Amino acid sequence: MTRSVRSVALLGNFLPRQCGIATFTADLAAAIVENDPGIDCFTVAMNDRPEGYEYPSTVRFQIQQGKLNDYSVAADYLNTSGVDAVSLQHEYGIFGGQRGSFIIELARSLKMPLITTLHTILRDPSPLEHWIITELAHLSEFLVVMSERGKRFLRETYRVPEAKIRLIHHGIPDIPFLNQDPCRSKFVADDKIMILTFGLLSPGKGIEFMVDALPDIIRTHPQVLYFVVGATHPHLRAESGEDYRLSLHHRAEHLGVAEHIVFYDRFLDRADLLEIIRAADLYVTPYLNEAQIVSGTLAYALGAGKAVVSTPYWHALEMLADNRGRLVPFRDPQALATTINELLERPEECHAMRADAYEYCRPMVMAEMGRHYLEVIAAARDQHVQVPREQPALETLSGREPRLPQINLEHVRLMTDGTGMLQHAKFTVPDRAHGYCVDDNARALIAVIRAHSLNKTDDSLTELSTVYLSFLDDAFNRETGRFRNFMSFNRQWLEETGSEDAHGRAVWALGVVAGHGLNQGQVAVATGLFWDALPALDSFSDSRAIAFPILGIQAYLHRNGDDHRALGILKALGNRLQERFRKYATDNWLWHEEMLAYDNARLPQALMACGHATNDDEMVSLGLRVLQWLRDIQIDPSGGWFSPVGNQGWYSRSGSKAQYDQQPLEAAAMIAACTEAHACTGDDEWVQLASTCFSWYLGNNDQRIKLYDHTGGGCRDGLHAAGVNENRGAESTLSYVLSLLAIYNLRGLTTGPNGAGEQAFANDLPEPQEF
């Protein structure tokens, strides 16, 4: 006899957070308990802001979306909680890492069965998006989808076996089917016709097309009122305020229909939402594109027996088939108006459509959804017991992946004032005597933009990036088209033209803002300055000053992939760099000049980045060979740790490699180049090498001394024969931060439980000495 499920943990967003996943998770929890009041059903909630939310007591653990270590701590909590299974609500955007890849960290660590509900299934995913779903399929006993199309996508696009897929429709409230619902009187007079759209407001909802349709609707049916119910999506409001909502107001006023639109600008609780759904005569979803595999608002409306008019996104195509609703083309206000008018003029036909929809949705009521989930959870538990995952009987410290340090920008903030980031520090104290430079403020800008991409809700990062971008803007000499580099503490520029290196780094940073920045004003400023600074590159002779802008253009293309002018400049710079290697490099000295000096791995990184972006396999191959050559030079043959070229003599072609002083800059460059190599090849050896280089900061080095300061977040300035340089300057600290961010984005992005990522930090490190 099958044992009943005693305990289940849900993992996802949860009310009062305002989003569809939070509502779904709360509905699912209630539906499970409704089916089995004795079950222990609790939630691990995802937070998108540091302060979290005022959750009910059933939320027993919280994960900060952008903190990787929270995921492994959550896995530990779940593994000791005694739950029979974990039900994961998956949506790419609610988890940290590249496209939400941090959730893989947690899924790999669970010892109980995992059931993953997919709220987004893409027909044409990126390689990373595809990998995340296939990895979740591997780690889950079952994948739950909410539509037949979702099942088909999993089979055809992701090659998930049919036996692993379960279809459980989105749950709906059990609302009576009434011709004249008493709830109407709360919202409209008896002689009015109420058309409804509800849900979090964002441009993708296409409400402007319904507004455009209203004049034709009102001309025939002047008693129509269009209710737009829901708060603006919190993330959209953080980025652009109420711009979209205000644009709808202005549009309605311009069209003369403002008196026929009611905006309910708030996130409704379940009771209020159900009342307004019951009050509506007709429900509209004018979404702008087809790629929506499930719509909770559509399910709610259809389940309430509402007449529905919708654009043909995937879920609507399935739910409204067989005369259960009406479909109109995307972005077509005339079709919306015509279809709505027809339904209002044919009440008998409309009533039959409503009845068909209501009857179709009866198996989807919340209680049925909860029952189906309990059946899947029980099956997953029984299957997991019969075919357990491979795992050690007793997990020890050597058998698990050590946790990464948290991203700590405290020392970066300490070194930053209203002008920019200071260059140097005396121990942990900023040293004003040396002022500022473009090199460090460009590095700081790159680091903060990347950190913000990882944690989009930290508004303080926008303040930092504004300071660094303003510094670069002031550094640019528009008369010469070049960046100055050094500024004194009293804000006096110390030169009219800085180094080629500094100019190249500035272009790199500006490209990162233009391609990845989250603040529209910063993106606009950076884009203009980026293009102003590019012409100077034509005369540059330094190879690094060519490599840095290549990385900047690569970043710029992330958002501007169809910019052929940028692609042309990228290709020309890549060819110049490639030609230098062709002219000078030999089999024994695979370098572009006589001396191997500083920031060395940025050159193969740039070759691979350019080759990858321009489909030049020969250039990618050269970059990989150069990186392999640098690896062979800088990995200690006896201990396997990273031992970069020292700056006390460097490494000349005719000489020997200087062991000291070793700089954090070199570790950062190698880690970034390994990241690019992994992107180009998918080979996990580059994740392992990046991890080895990162462990240099943590004491896996020639001196067995840790350079990273866990307390303050700074990084010591270098490793020398007598120990470490205790100063924690900008270049060193930013090199460490950039390294950690790169490792965060690599973490988990390997081929599976036996891939390099599982071993990435499992090497035995020496006990670091603290000085």
JSON list of C-alpha atoms in Angstrom, two decimals, residues 477-577:
[
{"chain": "A", "resi": 477, "resn": "ASN", "atom": "CA", "xyz": [39.19, 65.19, -23.88]},
{"chain": "A", "resi": 478, "resn": "ARG", "atom": "CA", "xyz": [36.89, 66.00, -26.76]},
{"chain": "A", "resi": 479, "resn": "GLU", "atom": "CA", "xyz": [39.48, 68.17, -28.43]},
{"chain": "A", "resi": 480, "resn": "THR", "atom": "CA", "xyz": [41.91, 65.27, -28.82]},
{"chain": "A", "resi": 481, "resn": "GLY", "atom": "CA", "xyz": [39.43, 62.40, -28.86]},
{"chain": "A", "resi": 482, "resn": "ARG", "atom": "CA", "xyz": [41.47, 60.73, -26.10]},
{"chain": "A", "resi": 483, "resn": "PHE", "atom": "CA", "xyz": [41.02, 59.94, -22.42]},
{"chain": "A", "resi": 484, "resn": "ARG", "atom": "CA", "xyz": [43.20, 61.53, -19.81]},
{"chain": "A", "resi": 485, "resn": "ASN", "atom": "CA", "xyz": [44.26, 59.04, -17.15]},
{"chain": "A", "resi": 486, "resn": "PHE", "atom": "CA", "xyz": [45.52, 60.55, -13.89]},
{"chain": "A", "resi": 487, "resn": "MET", "atom": "CA", "xyz": [43.65, 63.04, -11.71]},
{"chain": "A", "resi": 488, "resn": "SER", "atom": "CA", "xyz": [44.89, 64.51, -8.44]},
{"chain": "A", "resi": 489, "resn": "PHE", "atom": "CA", "xyz": [42.80, 64.35, -5.29]},
{"chain": "A", "resi": 490, "resn": "ASN", "atom": "CA", "xyz": [41.86, 68.01, -5.77]},
{"chain": "A", "resi": 491, "resn": "ARG", "atom": "CA", "xyz": [40.28, 67.13, -9.14]},
{"chain": "A", "resi": 492, "resn": "GLN", "atom": "CA", "xyz": [43.03, 68.45, -11.41]},
{"chain": "A", "resi": 493, "resn": "TRP", "atom": "CA", "xyz": [43.87, 66.44, -14.49]},
{"chain": "A", "resi": 494, "resn": "LEU", "atom": "CA", "xyz": [47.60, 65.73, -14.55]},
{"chain": "A", "resi": 495, "resn": "GLU", "atom": "CA", "xyz": [47.89, 65.19, -18.32]},
{"chain": "A", "resi": 496, "resn": "GLU", "atom": "CA", "xyz": [46.10, 66.05, -21.53]},
{"chain": "A", "resi": 497, "resn": "THR", "atom": "CA", "xyz": [46.39, 62.57, -23.01]},
{"chain": "A", "resi": 498, "resn": "GLY", "atom": "CA", "xyz": [46.55, 59.32, -21.10]},
{"chain": "A", "resi": 499, "resn": "SER", "atom": "CA", "xyz": [48.05, 55.99, -22.13]},
{"chain": "A", "resi": 500, "resn": "GLU", "atom": "CA", "xyz": [46.68, 53.84, -24.91]},
{"chain": "A", "resi": 501, "resn": "ASP", "atom": "CA", "xyz": [45.97, 51.21, -22.25]},
{"chain": "A", "resi": 502, "resn": "ALA", "atom": "CA", "xyz": [43.79, 53.61, -20.27]},
{"chain": "A", "resi": 503, "resn": "HIS", "atom": "CA", "xyz": [41.87, 54.60, -23.40]},
{"chain": "A", "resi": 504, "resn": "GLY", "atom": "CA", "xyz": [41.31, 50.97, -24.30]},
{"chain": "A", "resi": 505, "resn": "ARG", "atom": "CA", "xyz": [40.06, 50.10, -20.81]},
{"chain": "A", "resi": 506, "resn": "ALA", "atom": "CA", "xyz": [37.68, 53.05, -20.89]},
{"chain": "A", "resi": 507, "resn": "VAL", "atom": "CA", "xyz": [36.23, 51.88, -24.21]},
{"chain": "A", "resi": 508, "resn": "TRP", "atom": "CA", "xyz": [35.86, 48.42, -22.72]},
{"chain": "A", "resi": 509, "resn": "ALA", "atom": "CA", "xyz": [33.95, 49.76, -19.71]},
{"chain": "A", "resi": 510, "resn": "LEU", "atom": "CA", "xyz": [31.71, 51.94, -21.86]},
{"chain": "A", "resi": 511, "resn": "GLY", "atom": "CA", "xyz": [30.86, 48.95, -24.05]},
{"chain": "A", "resi": 512, "resn": "VAL", "atom": "CA", "xyz": [29.89, 46.97, -20.94]},
{"chain": "A", "resi": 513, "resn": "VAL", "atom": "CA", "xyz": [27.51, 49.75, -19.83]},
{"chain": "A", "resi": 514, "resn": "ALA", "atom": "CA", "xyz": [26.08, 50.15, -23.34]},
{"chain": "A", "resi": 515, "resn": "GLY", "atom": "CA", "xyz": [25.50, 46.41, -23.68]},
{"chain": "A", "resi": 516, "resn": "HIS", "atom": "CA", "xyz": [24.60, 45.35, -20.15]},
{"chain": "A", "resi": 517, "resn": "GLY", "atom": "CA", "xyz": [23.66, 48.45, -18.16]},
{"chain": "A", "resi": 518, "resn": "LEU", "atom": "CA", "xyz": [20.27, 48.52, -16.47]},
{"chain": "A", "resi": 519, "resn": "ASN", "atom": "CA", "xyz": [19.89, 52.30, -16.18]},
{"chain": "A", "resi": 520, "resn": "GLN", "atom": "CA", "xyz": [18.67, 53.88, -19.41]},
{"chain": "A", "resi": 521, "resn": "GLY", "atom": "CA", "xyz": [20.38, 57.21, -18.75]},
{"chain": "A", "resi": 522, "resn": "GLN", "atom": "CA", "xyz": [23.71, 55.52, -18.14]},
{"chain": "A", "resi": 523, "resn": "VAL", "atom": "CA", "xyz": [23.32, 53.41, -21.27]},
{"chain": "A", "resi": 524, "resn": "ALA", "atom": "CA", "xyz": [22.66, 56.54, -23.35]},
{"chain": "A", "resi": 525, "resn": "VAL", "atom": "CA", "xyz": [25.68, 58.41, -21.97]},
{"chain": "A", "resi": 526, "resn": "ALA", "atom": "CA", "xyz": [27.97, 55.40, -22.28]},
{"chain": "A", "resi": 527, "resn": "THR", "atom": "CA", "xyz": [26.86, 54.65, -25.84]},
{"chain": "A", "resi": 528, "resn": "GLY", "atom": "CA", "xyz": [27.59, 58.19, -27.01]},
{"chain": "A", "resi": 529, "resn": "LEU", "atom": "CA", "xyz": [30.98, 58.28, -25.31]},
{"chain": "A", "resi": 530, "resn": "PHE", "atom": "CA", "xyz": [31.79, 54.79, -26.63]},
{"chain": "A", "resi": 531, "resn": "TRP", "atom": "CA", "xyz": [31.37, 55.93, -30.22]},
{"chain": "A", "resi": 532, "resn": "ASP", "atom": "CA", "xyz": [33.24, 59.19, -29.59]},
{"chain": "A", "resi": 533, "resn": "ALA", "atom": "CA", "xyz": [36.22, 57.23, -28.27]},
{"chain": "A", "resi": 534, "resn": "LEU", "atom": "CA", "xyz": [36.47, 54.57, -31.01]},
{"chain": "A", "resi": 535, "resn": "PRO", "atom": "CA", "xyz": [38.20, 56.62, -33.78]},
{"chain": "A", "resi": 536, "resn": "ALA", "atom": "CA", "xyz": [41.39, 57.02, -31.72]},
{"chain": "A", "resi": 537, "resn": "LEU", "atom": "CA", "xyz": [41.97, 53.27, -31.87]},
{"chain": "A", "resi": 538, "resn": "ASP", "atom": "CA", "xyz": [43.08, 53.49, -35.50]},
{"chain": "A", "resi": 539, "resn": "SER", "atom": "CA", "xyz": [46.49, 54.84, -34.48]},
{"chain": "A", "resi": 540, "resn": "PHE", "atom": "CA", "xyz": [47.11, 52.65, -31.45]},
{"chain": "A", "resi": 541, "resn": "SER", "atom": "CA", "xyz": [50.20, 50.44, -31.43]},
{"chain": "A", "resi": 542, "resn": "ASP", "atom": "CA", "xyz": [49.88, 48.69, -28.06]},
{"chain": "A", "resi": 543, "resn": "SER", "atom": "CA", "xyz": [48.34, 45.22, -28.31]},
{"chain": "A", "resi": 544, "resn": "ARG", "atom": "CA", "xyz": [46.49, 45.48, -25.01]},
{"chain": "A", "resi": 545, "resn": "ALA", "atom": "CA", "xyz": [45.00, 48.78, -26.11]},
{"chain": "A", "resi": 546, "resn": "ILE", "atom": "CA", "xyz": [43.55, 46.85, -29.05]},
{"chain": "A", "resi": 547, "resn": "ALA", "atom": "CA", "xyz": [42.43, 43.87, -26.95]},
{"chain": "A", "resi": 548, "resn": "PHE", "atom": "CA", "xyz": [40.51, 45.91, -24.37]},
{"chain": "A", "resi": 549, "resn": "PRO", "atom": "CA", "xyz": [38.25, 47.63, -26.92]},
{"chain": "A", "resi": 550, "resn": "ILE", "atom": "CA", "xyz": [37.54, 44.25, -28.52]},
{"chain": "A", "resi": 551, "resn": "LEU", "atom": "CA", "xyz": [36.09, 43.15, -25.19]},
{"chain": "A", "resi": 552, "resn": "GLY", "atom": "CA", "xyz": [34.12, 46.39, -25.01]},
{"chain": "A", "resi": 553, "resn": "ILE", "atom": "CA", "xyz": [32.63, 45.94, -28.48]},
{"chain": "A", "resi": 554, "resn": "GLN", "atom": "CA", "xyz": [31.77, 42.34, -27.64]},
{"chain": "A", "resi": 555, "resn": "ALA", "atom": "CA", "xyz": [29.82, 43.62, -24.63]},
{"chain": "A", "resi": 556, "resn": "TYR", "atom": "CA", "xyz": [28.20, 46.41, -26.69]},
{"chain": "A", "resi": 557, "resn": "LEU", "atom": "CA", "xyz": [26.92, 43.83, -29.19]},
{"chain": "A", "resi": 558, "resn": "HIS", "atom": "CA", "xyz": [25.06, 42.01, -26.43]},
{"chain": "A", "resi": 559, "resn": "ARG", "atom": "CA", "xyz": [22.34, 44.63, -26.74]},
{"chain": "A", "resi": 560, "resn": "ASN", "atom": "CA", "xyz": [23.15, 45.84, -30.26]},
{"chain": "A", "resi": 561, "resn": "GLY", "atom": "CA", "xyz": [23.78, 42.63, -32.16]},
{"chain": "A", "resi": 562, "resn": "ASP", "atom": "CA", "xyz": [22.61, 44.02, -35.49]},
{"chain": "A", "resi": 563, "resn": "ASP", "atom": "CA", "xyz": [25.01, 46.99, -35.45]},
{"chain": "A", "resi": 564, "resn": "HIS", "atom": "CA", "xyz": [27.10, 46.17, -38.52]},
{"chain": "A", "resi": 565, "resn": "ARG", "atom": "CA", "xyz": [29.37, 49.17, -38.03]},
{"chain": "A", "resi": 566, "resn": "ALA", "atom": "CA", "xyz": [30.40, 47.87, -34.60]},
{"chain": "A", "resi": 567, "resn": "LEU", "atom": "CA", "xyz": [30.89, 44.38, -36.03]},
{"chain": "A", "resi": 568, "resn": "GLY", "atom": "CA", "xyz": [33.14, 45.81, -38.73]},
{"chain": "A", "resi": 569, "resn": "ILE", "atom": "CA", "xyz": [35.30, 47.66, -36.20]},
{"chain": "A", "resi": 570, "resn": "LEU", "atom": "CA", "xyz": [35.46, 44.52, -34.05]},
{"chain": "A", "resi": 571, "resn": "LYS", "atom": "CA", "xyz": [36.64, 42.42, -36.99]},
{"chain": "A", "resi": 572, "resn": "ALA", "atom": "CA", "xyz": [39.27, 44.99, -37.98]},
{"chain": "A", "resi": 573, "resn": "LEU", "atom": "CA", "xyz": [40.67, 45.15, -34.44]},
{"chain": "A", "resi": 574, "resn": "GLY", "atom": "CA", "xyz": [40.70, 41.37, -34.18]},
{"chain": "A", "resi": 575, "resn": "ASN", "atom": "CA", "xyz": [42.58, 41.09, -37.45]},
{"chain": "A", "resi": 576, "resn": "ARG", "atom": "CA", "xyz": [45.19, 43.58, -36.23]},
{"chain": "A", "resi": 577, "resn": "LEU", "atom": "CA", "xyz": [45.73, 41.62, -33.05]}
]
